[in-house]
PDB file of C-alpha atoms in Angstrom:
ATOM      1  CA  UNK A  45       0.000   0.000   0.000  1.00 83.00           C
ATOM      2  CA  UNK A  46       1.262   3.490  -0.822  1.00 88.00           C
ATOM      3  CA  UNK A  47       0.542   6.687   1.129  1.00 89.00           C
ATOM      4  CA  UNK A  48       1.566  10.330   0.745  1.00 89.00           C
ATOM      5  CA  UNK A  49       4.441  11.567   2.907  1.00 86.00           C
ATOM      6  CA  UNK A  50       2.055  13.999   4.619  1.00 85.00           C
ATOM      7  CA  UNK A  51       0.062  11.028   5.989  1.00 86.00           C
ATOM      8  CA  UNK A  52       3.042   9.646   7.958  1.00 85.00           C
ATOM      9  CA  UNK A  53       2.357   9.411  11.709  1.00 81.00           C
ATOM     10  CA  UNK A  54       4.349   8.470  14.826  1.00 79.00           C
ATOM     11  CA  UNK A  55       4.494   4.688  15.411  1.00 77.00           C
ATOM     12  CA  UNK A  56       3.740   3.896  11.757  1.00 83.00           C
ATOM     13  CA  UNK A  57       5.858   1.322   9.918  1.00 86.00           C
ATOM     14  CA  UNK A  58       7.088   2.336   6.455  1.00 90.00           C
ATOM     15  CA  UNK A  59       9.315   0.649   3.865  1.00 90.00           C
ATOM     16  CA  UNK A  60      12.050   2.575   2.082  1.00 89.00           C
ATOM     17  CA  UNK A  61      14.527   0.928  -0.315  1.00 88.00           C
ATOM     18  CA  UNK A  62      13.404  -2.517   0.894  1.00 86.00           C
ATOM     19  CA  UNK A  63      14.046  -1.777   4.592  1.00 88.00           C
ATOM     20  CA  UNK A  64      11.292  -1.396   7.224  1.00 87.00           C
ATOM     21  CA  UNK A  65      11.440   1.651   9.489  1.00 89.00           C
ATOM     22  CA  UNK A  66       9.328   2.730  12.470  1.00 85.00           C
ATOM     23  CA  UNK A  67       8.471   6.453  12.514  1.00 86.00           C
ATOM     24  CA  UNK A  68       9.784   7.736  15.853  1.00 82.00           C
ATOM     25  CA  UNK A  69       8.976  11.395  15.226  1.00 82.00           C
ATOM     26  CA  UNK A  70       7.821  13.652  12.387  1.00 85.00           C
ATOM     27  CA  UNK A  71       7.185  17.317  11.676  1.00 85.00           C
ATOM     28  CA  UNK A  72       5.526  19.061   8.744  1.00 85.00           C
ATOM     29  CA  UNK A  73       7.400  22.112   7.429  1.00 83.00           C
ATOM     30  CA  UNK A  74       6.226  24.702   4.914  1.00 83.00           C
ATOM     31  CA  UNK A  75       9.114  27.164   4.651  1.00 79.00           C
ATOM     32  CA  UNK A  76       8.107  30.450   2.980  1.00 79.00           C
ATOM     33  CA  UNK A  77       8.030  30.136  -0.781  1.00 75.00           C
ATOM     34  CA  UNK A  78       9.515  26.620  -0.863  1.00 76.00           C
ATOM     35  CA  UNK A  79       7.670  23.309  -1.202  1.00 83.00           C
ATOM     36  CA  UNK A  80       6.204  21.625   1.863  1.00 85.00           C
ATOM     37  CA  UNK A  81       8.219  18.789   3.398  1.00 89.00           C
ATOM     38  CA  UNK A  82       8.031  16.247   6.188  1.00 89.00           C
ATOM     39  CA  UNK A  83      11.065  15.867   8.462  1.00 90.00           C
ATOM     40  CA  UNK A  84      11.091  12.392  10.034  1.00 91.00           C
ATOM     41  CA  UNK A  85      13.144  10.479  12.560  1.00 90.00           C
ATOM     42  CA  UNK A  86      13.109   6.777  11.665  1.00 90.00           C
ATOM     43  CA  UNK A  87      14.317   3.636  13.480  1.00 86.00           C
ATOM     44  CA  UNK A  88      15.715   0.909  11.239  1.00 86.00           C
ATOM     45  CA  UNK A  89      13.951  -2.318  12.270  1.00 81.00           C
ATOM     46  CA  UNK A  90      16.939  -4.485  11.284  1.00 79.00           C
ATOM     47  CA  UNK A  91      19.808  -2.594  12.921  1.00 81.00           C
ATOM     48  CA  UNK A  92      17.943  -0.388  15.430  1.00 78.00           C
ATOM     49  CA  UNK A  93      19.794   2.697  14.150  1.00 86.00           C
ATOM     50  CA  UNK A  94      18.051   6.087  14.141  1.00 88.00           C
ATOM     51  CA  UNK A  95      18.165   8.198  10.989  1.00 91.00           C
ATOM     52  CA  UNK A  96      16.752  11.579  10.012  1.00 93.00           C
ATOM     53  CA  UNK A  97      15.006  11.626   6.650  1.00 92.00           C
ATOM     54  CA  UNK A  98      13.429  14.570   4.831  1.00 91.00           C
ATOM     55  CA  UNK A  99      10.520  13.684   2.545  1.00 90.00           C
ATOM     56  CA  UNK A 100       8.835  15.883  -0.029  1.00 88.00           C
ATOM     57  CA  UNK A 101       5.087  16.251   0.513  1.00 83.00           C
ATOM     58  CA  UNK A 102       4.406  14.639  -2.879  1.00 85.00           C
ATOM     59  CA  UNK A 103       6.552  11.534  -2.191  1.00 88.00           C
ATOM     60  CA  UNK A 104       4.750   8.193  -2.137  1.00 90.00           C
ATOM     61  CA  UNK A 105       5.728   5.996   0.837  1.00 90.00           C
ATOM     62  CA  UNK A 106       5.249   2.224   0.936  1.00 90.00           C
ATOM     63  CA  UNK A 107       3.499   0.804   4.009  1.00 88.00           C
ATOM     64  CA  UNK A 108       3.934  -2.951   4.611  1.00 87.00           C
ATOM     65  CA  UNK A 109       1.144  -5.205   5.904  1.00 85.00           C
ATOM     66  CA  UNK A 110       1.018  -4.691   9.655  1.00 83.00           C
ATOM     67  CA  UNK A 111      -1.030  -6.828  12.045  1.00 88.00           C
ATOM     68  CA  UNK A 112      -2.350  -5.116  15.185  1.00 88.00           C
ATOM     69  CA  UNK A 113      -3.379  -6.679  18.498  1.00 91.00           C
ATOM     70  CA  UNK A 114      -4.805  -5.083  21.621  1.00 93.00           C
ATOM     71  CA  UNK A 115      -2.669  -5.288  24.755  1.00 94.00           C
ATOM     72  CA  UNK A 116      -3.043  -4.013  28.309  1.00 94.00           C
ATOM     73  CA  UNK A 117      -0.130  -2.404  30.141  1.00 93.00           C
ATOM     74  CA  UNK A 118       0.502  -4.205  33.452  1.00 93.00           C
ATOM     75  CA  UNK A 119       3.741  -2.939  35.032  1.00 91.00           C
ATOM     76  CA  UNK A 120       7.373  -1.980  34.460  1.00 87.00           C
ATOM     77  CA  UNK A 121      10.476  -3.591  35.927  1.00 83.00           C
ATOM     78  CA  UNK A 122      13.580  -1.591  35.085  1.00 82.00           C
ATOM     79  CA  UNK A 123      13.785  -1.146  31.316  1.00 81.00           C
ATOM     80  CA  UNK A 124      11.326  -3.966  30.627  1.00 84.00           C
ATOM     81  CA  UNK A 125       7.629  -3.143  30.302  1.00 88.00           C
ATOM     82  CA  UNK A 126       5.094  -5.948  30.711  1.00 92.00           C
ATOM     83  CA  UNK A 127       1.943  -6.035  28.565  1.00 93.00           C
ATOM     84  CA  UNK A 128      -0.830  -8.636  28.425  1.00 94.00           C
ATOM     85  CA  UNK A 129      -2.628  -9.827  25.286  1.00 92.00           C
ATOM     86  CA  UNK A 130      -6.329  -9.123  25.982  1.00 91.00           C
ATOM     87  CA  UNK A 131      -7.459 -12.233  24.078  1.00 92.00           C
ATOM     88  CA  UNK A 132      -4.993 -14.937  25.137  1.00 93.00           C
ATOM     89  CA  UNK A 133      -3.781 -13.385  28.441  1.00 92.00           C
ATOM     90  CA  UNK A 134      -0.167 -14.039  27.363  1.00 91.00           C
ATOM     91  CA  UNK A 135       2.306 -11.612  28.902  1.00 92.00           C
ATOM     92  CA  UNK A 136       5.054 -10.039  26.800  1.00 88.00           C
ATOM     93  CA  UNK A 137       8.030  -7.910  27.797  1.00 88.00           C
ATOM     94  CA  UNK A 138       8.694  -4.944  25.512  1.00 84.00           C
ATOM     95  CA  UNK A 139      11.977  -3.085  25.375  1.00 79.00           C
ATOM     96  CA  UNK A 140      12.281   0.731  25.271  1.00 78.00           C
ATOM     97  CA  UNK A 141      13.069   0.545  21.515  1.00 74.00           C
ATOM     98  CA  UNK A 142       9.534  -0.718  20.802  1.00 77.00           C
ATOM     99  CA  UNK A 143       7.787   1.514  23.341  1.00 81.00           C
ATOM    100  CA  UNK A 144       9.539   4.802  22.518  1.00 74.00           C
ATOM    101  CA  UNK A 145       8.140   7.764  24.474  1.00 78.00           C
ATOM    102  CA  UNK A 146       4.734   6.143  25.108  1.00 84.00           C
ATOM    103  CA  UNK A 147       5.492   5.136  28.720  1.00 85.00           C
ATOM    104  CA  UNK A 148       5.172   8.740  29.908  1.00 88.00           C
ATOM    105  CA  UNK A 149       1.447   8.547  28.967  1.00 91.00           C
ATOM    106  CA  UNK A 150       0.599   5.038  30.240  1.00 90.00           C
ATOM    107  CA  UNK A 151      -0.830   3.974  33.589  1.00 91.00           C
ATOM    108  CA  UNK A 152      -1.385   0.343  34.618  1.00 92.00           C
ATOM    109  CA  UNK A 153      -4.451  -1.176  32.862  1.00 92.00           C
ATOM    110  CA  UNK A 154      -4.106   1.219  29.887  1.00 91.00           C
ATOM    111  CA  UNK A 155      -5.023  -0.341  26.545  1.00 92.00           C
ATOM    112  CA  UNK A 156      -2.662  -0.015  23.567  1.00 91.00           C
ATOM    113  CA  UNK A 157      -2.437  -1.448  20.060  1.00 90.00           C
ATOM    114  CA  UNK A 158       0.772  -3.395  19.322  1.00 88.00           C
ATOM    115  CA  UNK A 159       1.867  -3.540  15.689  1.00 84.00           C
ATOM    116  CA  UNK A 160       3.420  -6.746  14.327  1.00 85.00           C
ATOM    117  CA  UNK A 161       5.284  -7.511  11.117  1.00 83.00           C
ATOM    118  CA  UNK A 162       5.988 -11.220  10.481  1.00 81.00           C
ATOM    119  CA  UNK A 163       4.915 -12.088  14.081  1.00 82.00           C
ATOM    120  CA  UNK A 164       7.512  -9.676  15.520  1.00 81.00           C
ATOM    121  CA  UNK A 165       6.317  -6.676  17.599  1.00 83.00           C
ATOM    122  CA  UNK A 166       7.660  -3.445  16.097  1.00 80.00           C
ATOM    123  CA  UNK A 167       5.832  -0.569  17.832  1.00 80.00           C
ATOM    124  CA  UNK A 168       2.881   0.374  20.013  1.00 84.00           C
ATOM    125  CA  UNK A 169       0.131   2.848  19.281  1.00 84.00           C
ATOM    126  CA  UNK A 170      -1.416   4.780  22.166  1.00 87.00           C
ATOM    127  CA  UNK A 171      -4.672   6.766  22.095  1.00 87.00           C
ATOM    128  CA  UNK A 172      -4.544  10.347  20.743  1.00 85.00           C
ATOM    129  CA  UNK A 173      -5.364  11.702  24.224  1.00 90.00           C
ATOM    130  CA  UNK A 174      -5.082  10.391  27.784  1.00 92.00           C
ATOM    131  CA  UNK A 175      -6.397  11.497  31.173  1.00 93.00           C
ATOM    132  CA  UNK A 176      -3.768  11.857  33.898  1.00 94.00           C
ATOM    133  CA  UNK A 177      -3.777  13.327  37.405  1.00 94.00           C
ATOM    134  CA  UNK A 178      -1.562  16.276  38.275  1.00 94.00           C
ATOM    135  CA  UNK A 179       0.963  15.136  40.894  1.00 93.00           C
ATOM    136  CA  UNK A 180       2.618  18.501  41.475  1.00 93.00           C
ATOM    137  CA  UNK A 181       2.364  22.075  40.222  1.00 91.00           C
ATOM    138  CA  UNK A 182       3.175  25.461  41.785  1.00 88.00           C
ATOM    139  CA  UNK A 183       0.266  27.549  43.102  1.00 85.00           C
ATOM    140  CA  UNK A 184      -1.284  30.175  40.827  1.00 75.00           C
ATOM    141  CA  UNK A 185       0.077  33.698  41.150  1.00 70.00           C
ATOM    142  CA  UNK A 186      -2.513  36.206  42.318  1.00 67.00           C
ATOM    143  CA  UNK A 187      -3.346  38.802  39.678  1.00 63.00           C
ATOM    144  CA  UNK A 188      -1.582  36.954  36.849  1.00 59.00           C
ATOM    145  CA  UNK A 189      -4.677  36.955  34.654  1.00 60.00           C
ATOM    146  CA  UNK A 190      -3.686  39.710  32.214  1.00 57.00           C
ATOM    147  CA  UNK A 191      -1.830  37.331  29.916  1.00 64.00           C
ATOM    148  CA  UNK A 192      -2.236  33.689  29.044  1.00 72.00           C
ATOM    149  CA  UNK A 193       0.639  32.404  31.175  1.00 81.00           C
ATOM    150  CA  UNK A 194       1.141  28.683  31.647  1.00 87.00           C
ATOM    151  CA  UNK A 195       2.961  26.874  34.444  1.00 89.00           C
ATOM    152  CA  UNK A 196       4.682  23.506  34.518  1.00 92.00           C
ATOM    153  CA  UNK A 197       2.853  20.547  36.037  1.00 93.00           C
ATOM    154  CA  UNK A 198       4.261  17.090  36.776  1.00 94.00           C
ATOM    155  CA  UNK A 199       1.817  14.292  36.003  1.00 94.00           C
ATOM    156  CA  UNK A 200       1.466  11.008  37.920  1.00 93.00           C
ATOM    157  CA  UNK A 201       3.602   9.260  35.270  1.00 90.00           C
ATOM    158  CA  UNK A 202       6.424  11.817  35.596  1.00 90.00           C
ATOM    159  CA  UNK A 203       5.503  13.643  32.372  1.00 92.00           C
ATOM    160  CA  UNK A 204       5.908  17.430  32.528  1.00 93.00           C
ATOM    161  CA  UNK A 205       3.185  19.495  30.809  1.00 93.00           C
ATOM    162  CA  UNK A 206       2.484  23.223  30.535  1.00 93.00           C
ATOM    163  CA  UNK A 207      -0.973  23.909  32.078  1.00 92.00           C
ATOM    164  CA  UNK A 208      -3.134  26.994  32.760  1.00 90.00           C
ATOM    165  CA  UNK A 209      -2.664  28.669  36.168  1.00 88.00           C
ATOM    166  CA  UNK A 210      -6.010  27.426  37.590  1.00 87.00           C
ATOM    167  CA  UNK A 211      -4.931  23.741  37.537  1.00 89.00           C
ATOM    168  CA  UNK A 212      -4.189  22.372  41.019  1.00 91.00           C
ATOM    169  CA  UNK A 213      -2.491  19.166  42.234  1.00 93.00           C
ATOM    170  CA  UNK A 214      -4.856  16.173  42.268  1.00 93.00           C
ATOM    171  CA  UNK A 215      -6.960  17.365  39.305  1.00 94.00           C
ATOM    172  CA  UNK A 216      -7.338  15.213  36.199  1.00 95.00           C
ATOM    173  CA  UNK A 217      -6.507  16.745  32.846  1.00 95.00           C
ATOM    174  CA  UNK A 218      -6.638  15.505  29.249  1.00 95.00           C
ATOM    175  CA  UNK A 219      -3.321  15.554  27.349  1.00 94.00           C
ATOM    176  CA  UNK A 220      -2.687  15.201  23.606  1.00 90.00           C
ATOM    177  CA  UNK A 221      -0.210  12.300  23.278  1.00 86.00           C
ATOM    178  CA  UNK A 222       1.040  13.483  19.870  1.00 78.00           C
ATOM    179  CA  UNK A 223       2.200  16.908  21.105  1.00 81.00           C
ATOM    180  CA  UNK A 224       2.303  16.455  24.941  1.00 86.00           C
ATOM    181  CA  UNK A 225       0.066  19.524  25.289  1.00 90.00           C
ATOM    182  CA  UNK A 226      -2.713  20.259  27.753  1.00 93.00           C
ATOM    183  CA  UNK A 227      -6.177  19.961  26.175  1.00 93.00           C
ATOM    184  CA  UNK A 228      -8.736  20.414  28.978  1.00 93.00           C
ATOM    185  CA  UNK A 229      -9.617  19.749  32.578  1.00 92.00           C
ATOM    186  CA  UNK A 230     -11.609  16.530  33.081  1.00 90.00           C
ATOM    187  CA  UNK A 231     -14.802  16.905  35.088  1.00 83.00           C
TER     188      UNK A 231
END
């Protein structure tokens, strides 16, 4: 299957020159009067090496057949993260190379989609937004309402997010997992 370079997303598996890569990160750029481009950071699935690759927006990218299965995050022990297949209840240990930055958004019992190529797990896909509790944040400054100032909050997973001044410790907020940005307070 072929897709446009602008449709590339984090966690996606693509094939370039016969080699499968996992998209670790991407950014769309439209510099002034030049053509749009997509700057990607790719992990080679054979060697594990990271490369930076710039794609033109009109490039066609090959996407191999990828099988997906639902897993539930159970716990972490050091660098190993344990997930359970929701159908067979088999437990698998995933290394940080497969997980990437997703662990900063996951709590125990979170559901994720694991992508497989040839029965080998290659990456995980987390929801576009998650709800996490604020573990710590400084108090709001009195009278600081003239401008839209944000403050740093540490979430229960250790993730640091910029939040509005009215957010207090213990509150639940929704976070966009693609950009790590605050979306809204959860009621």
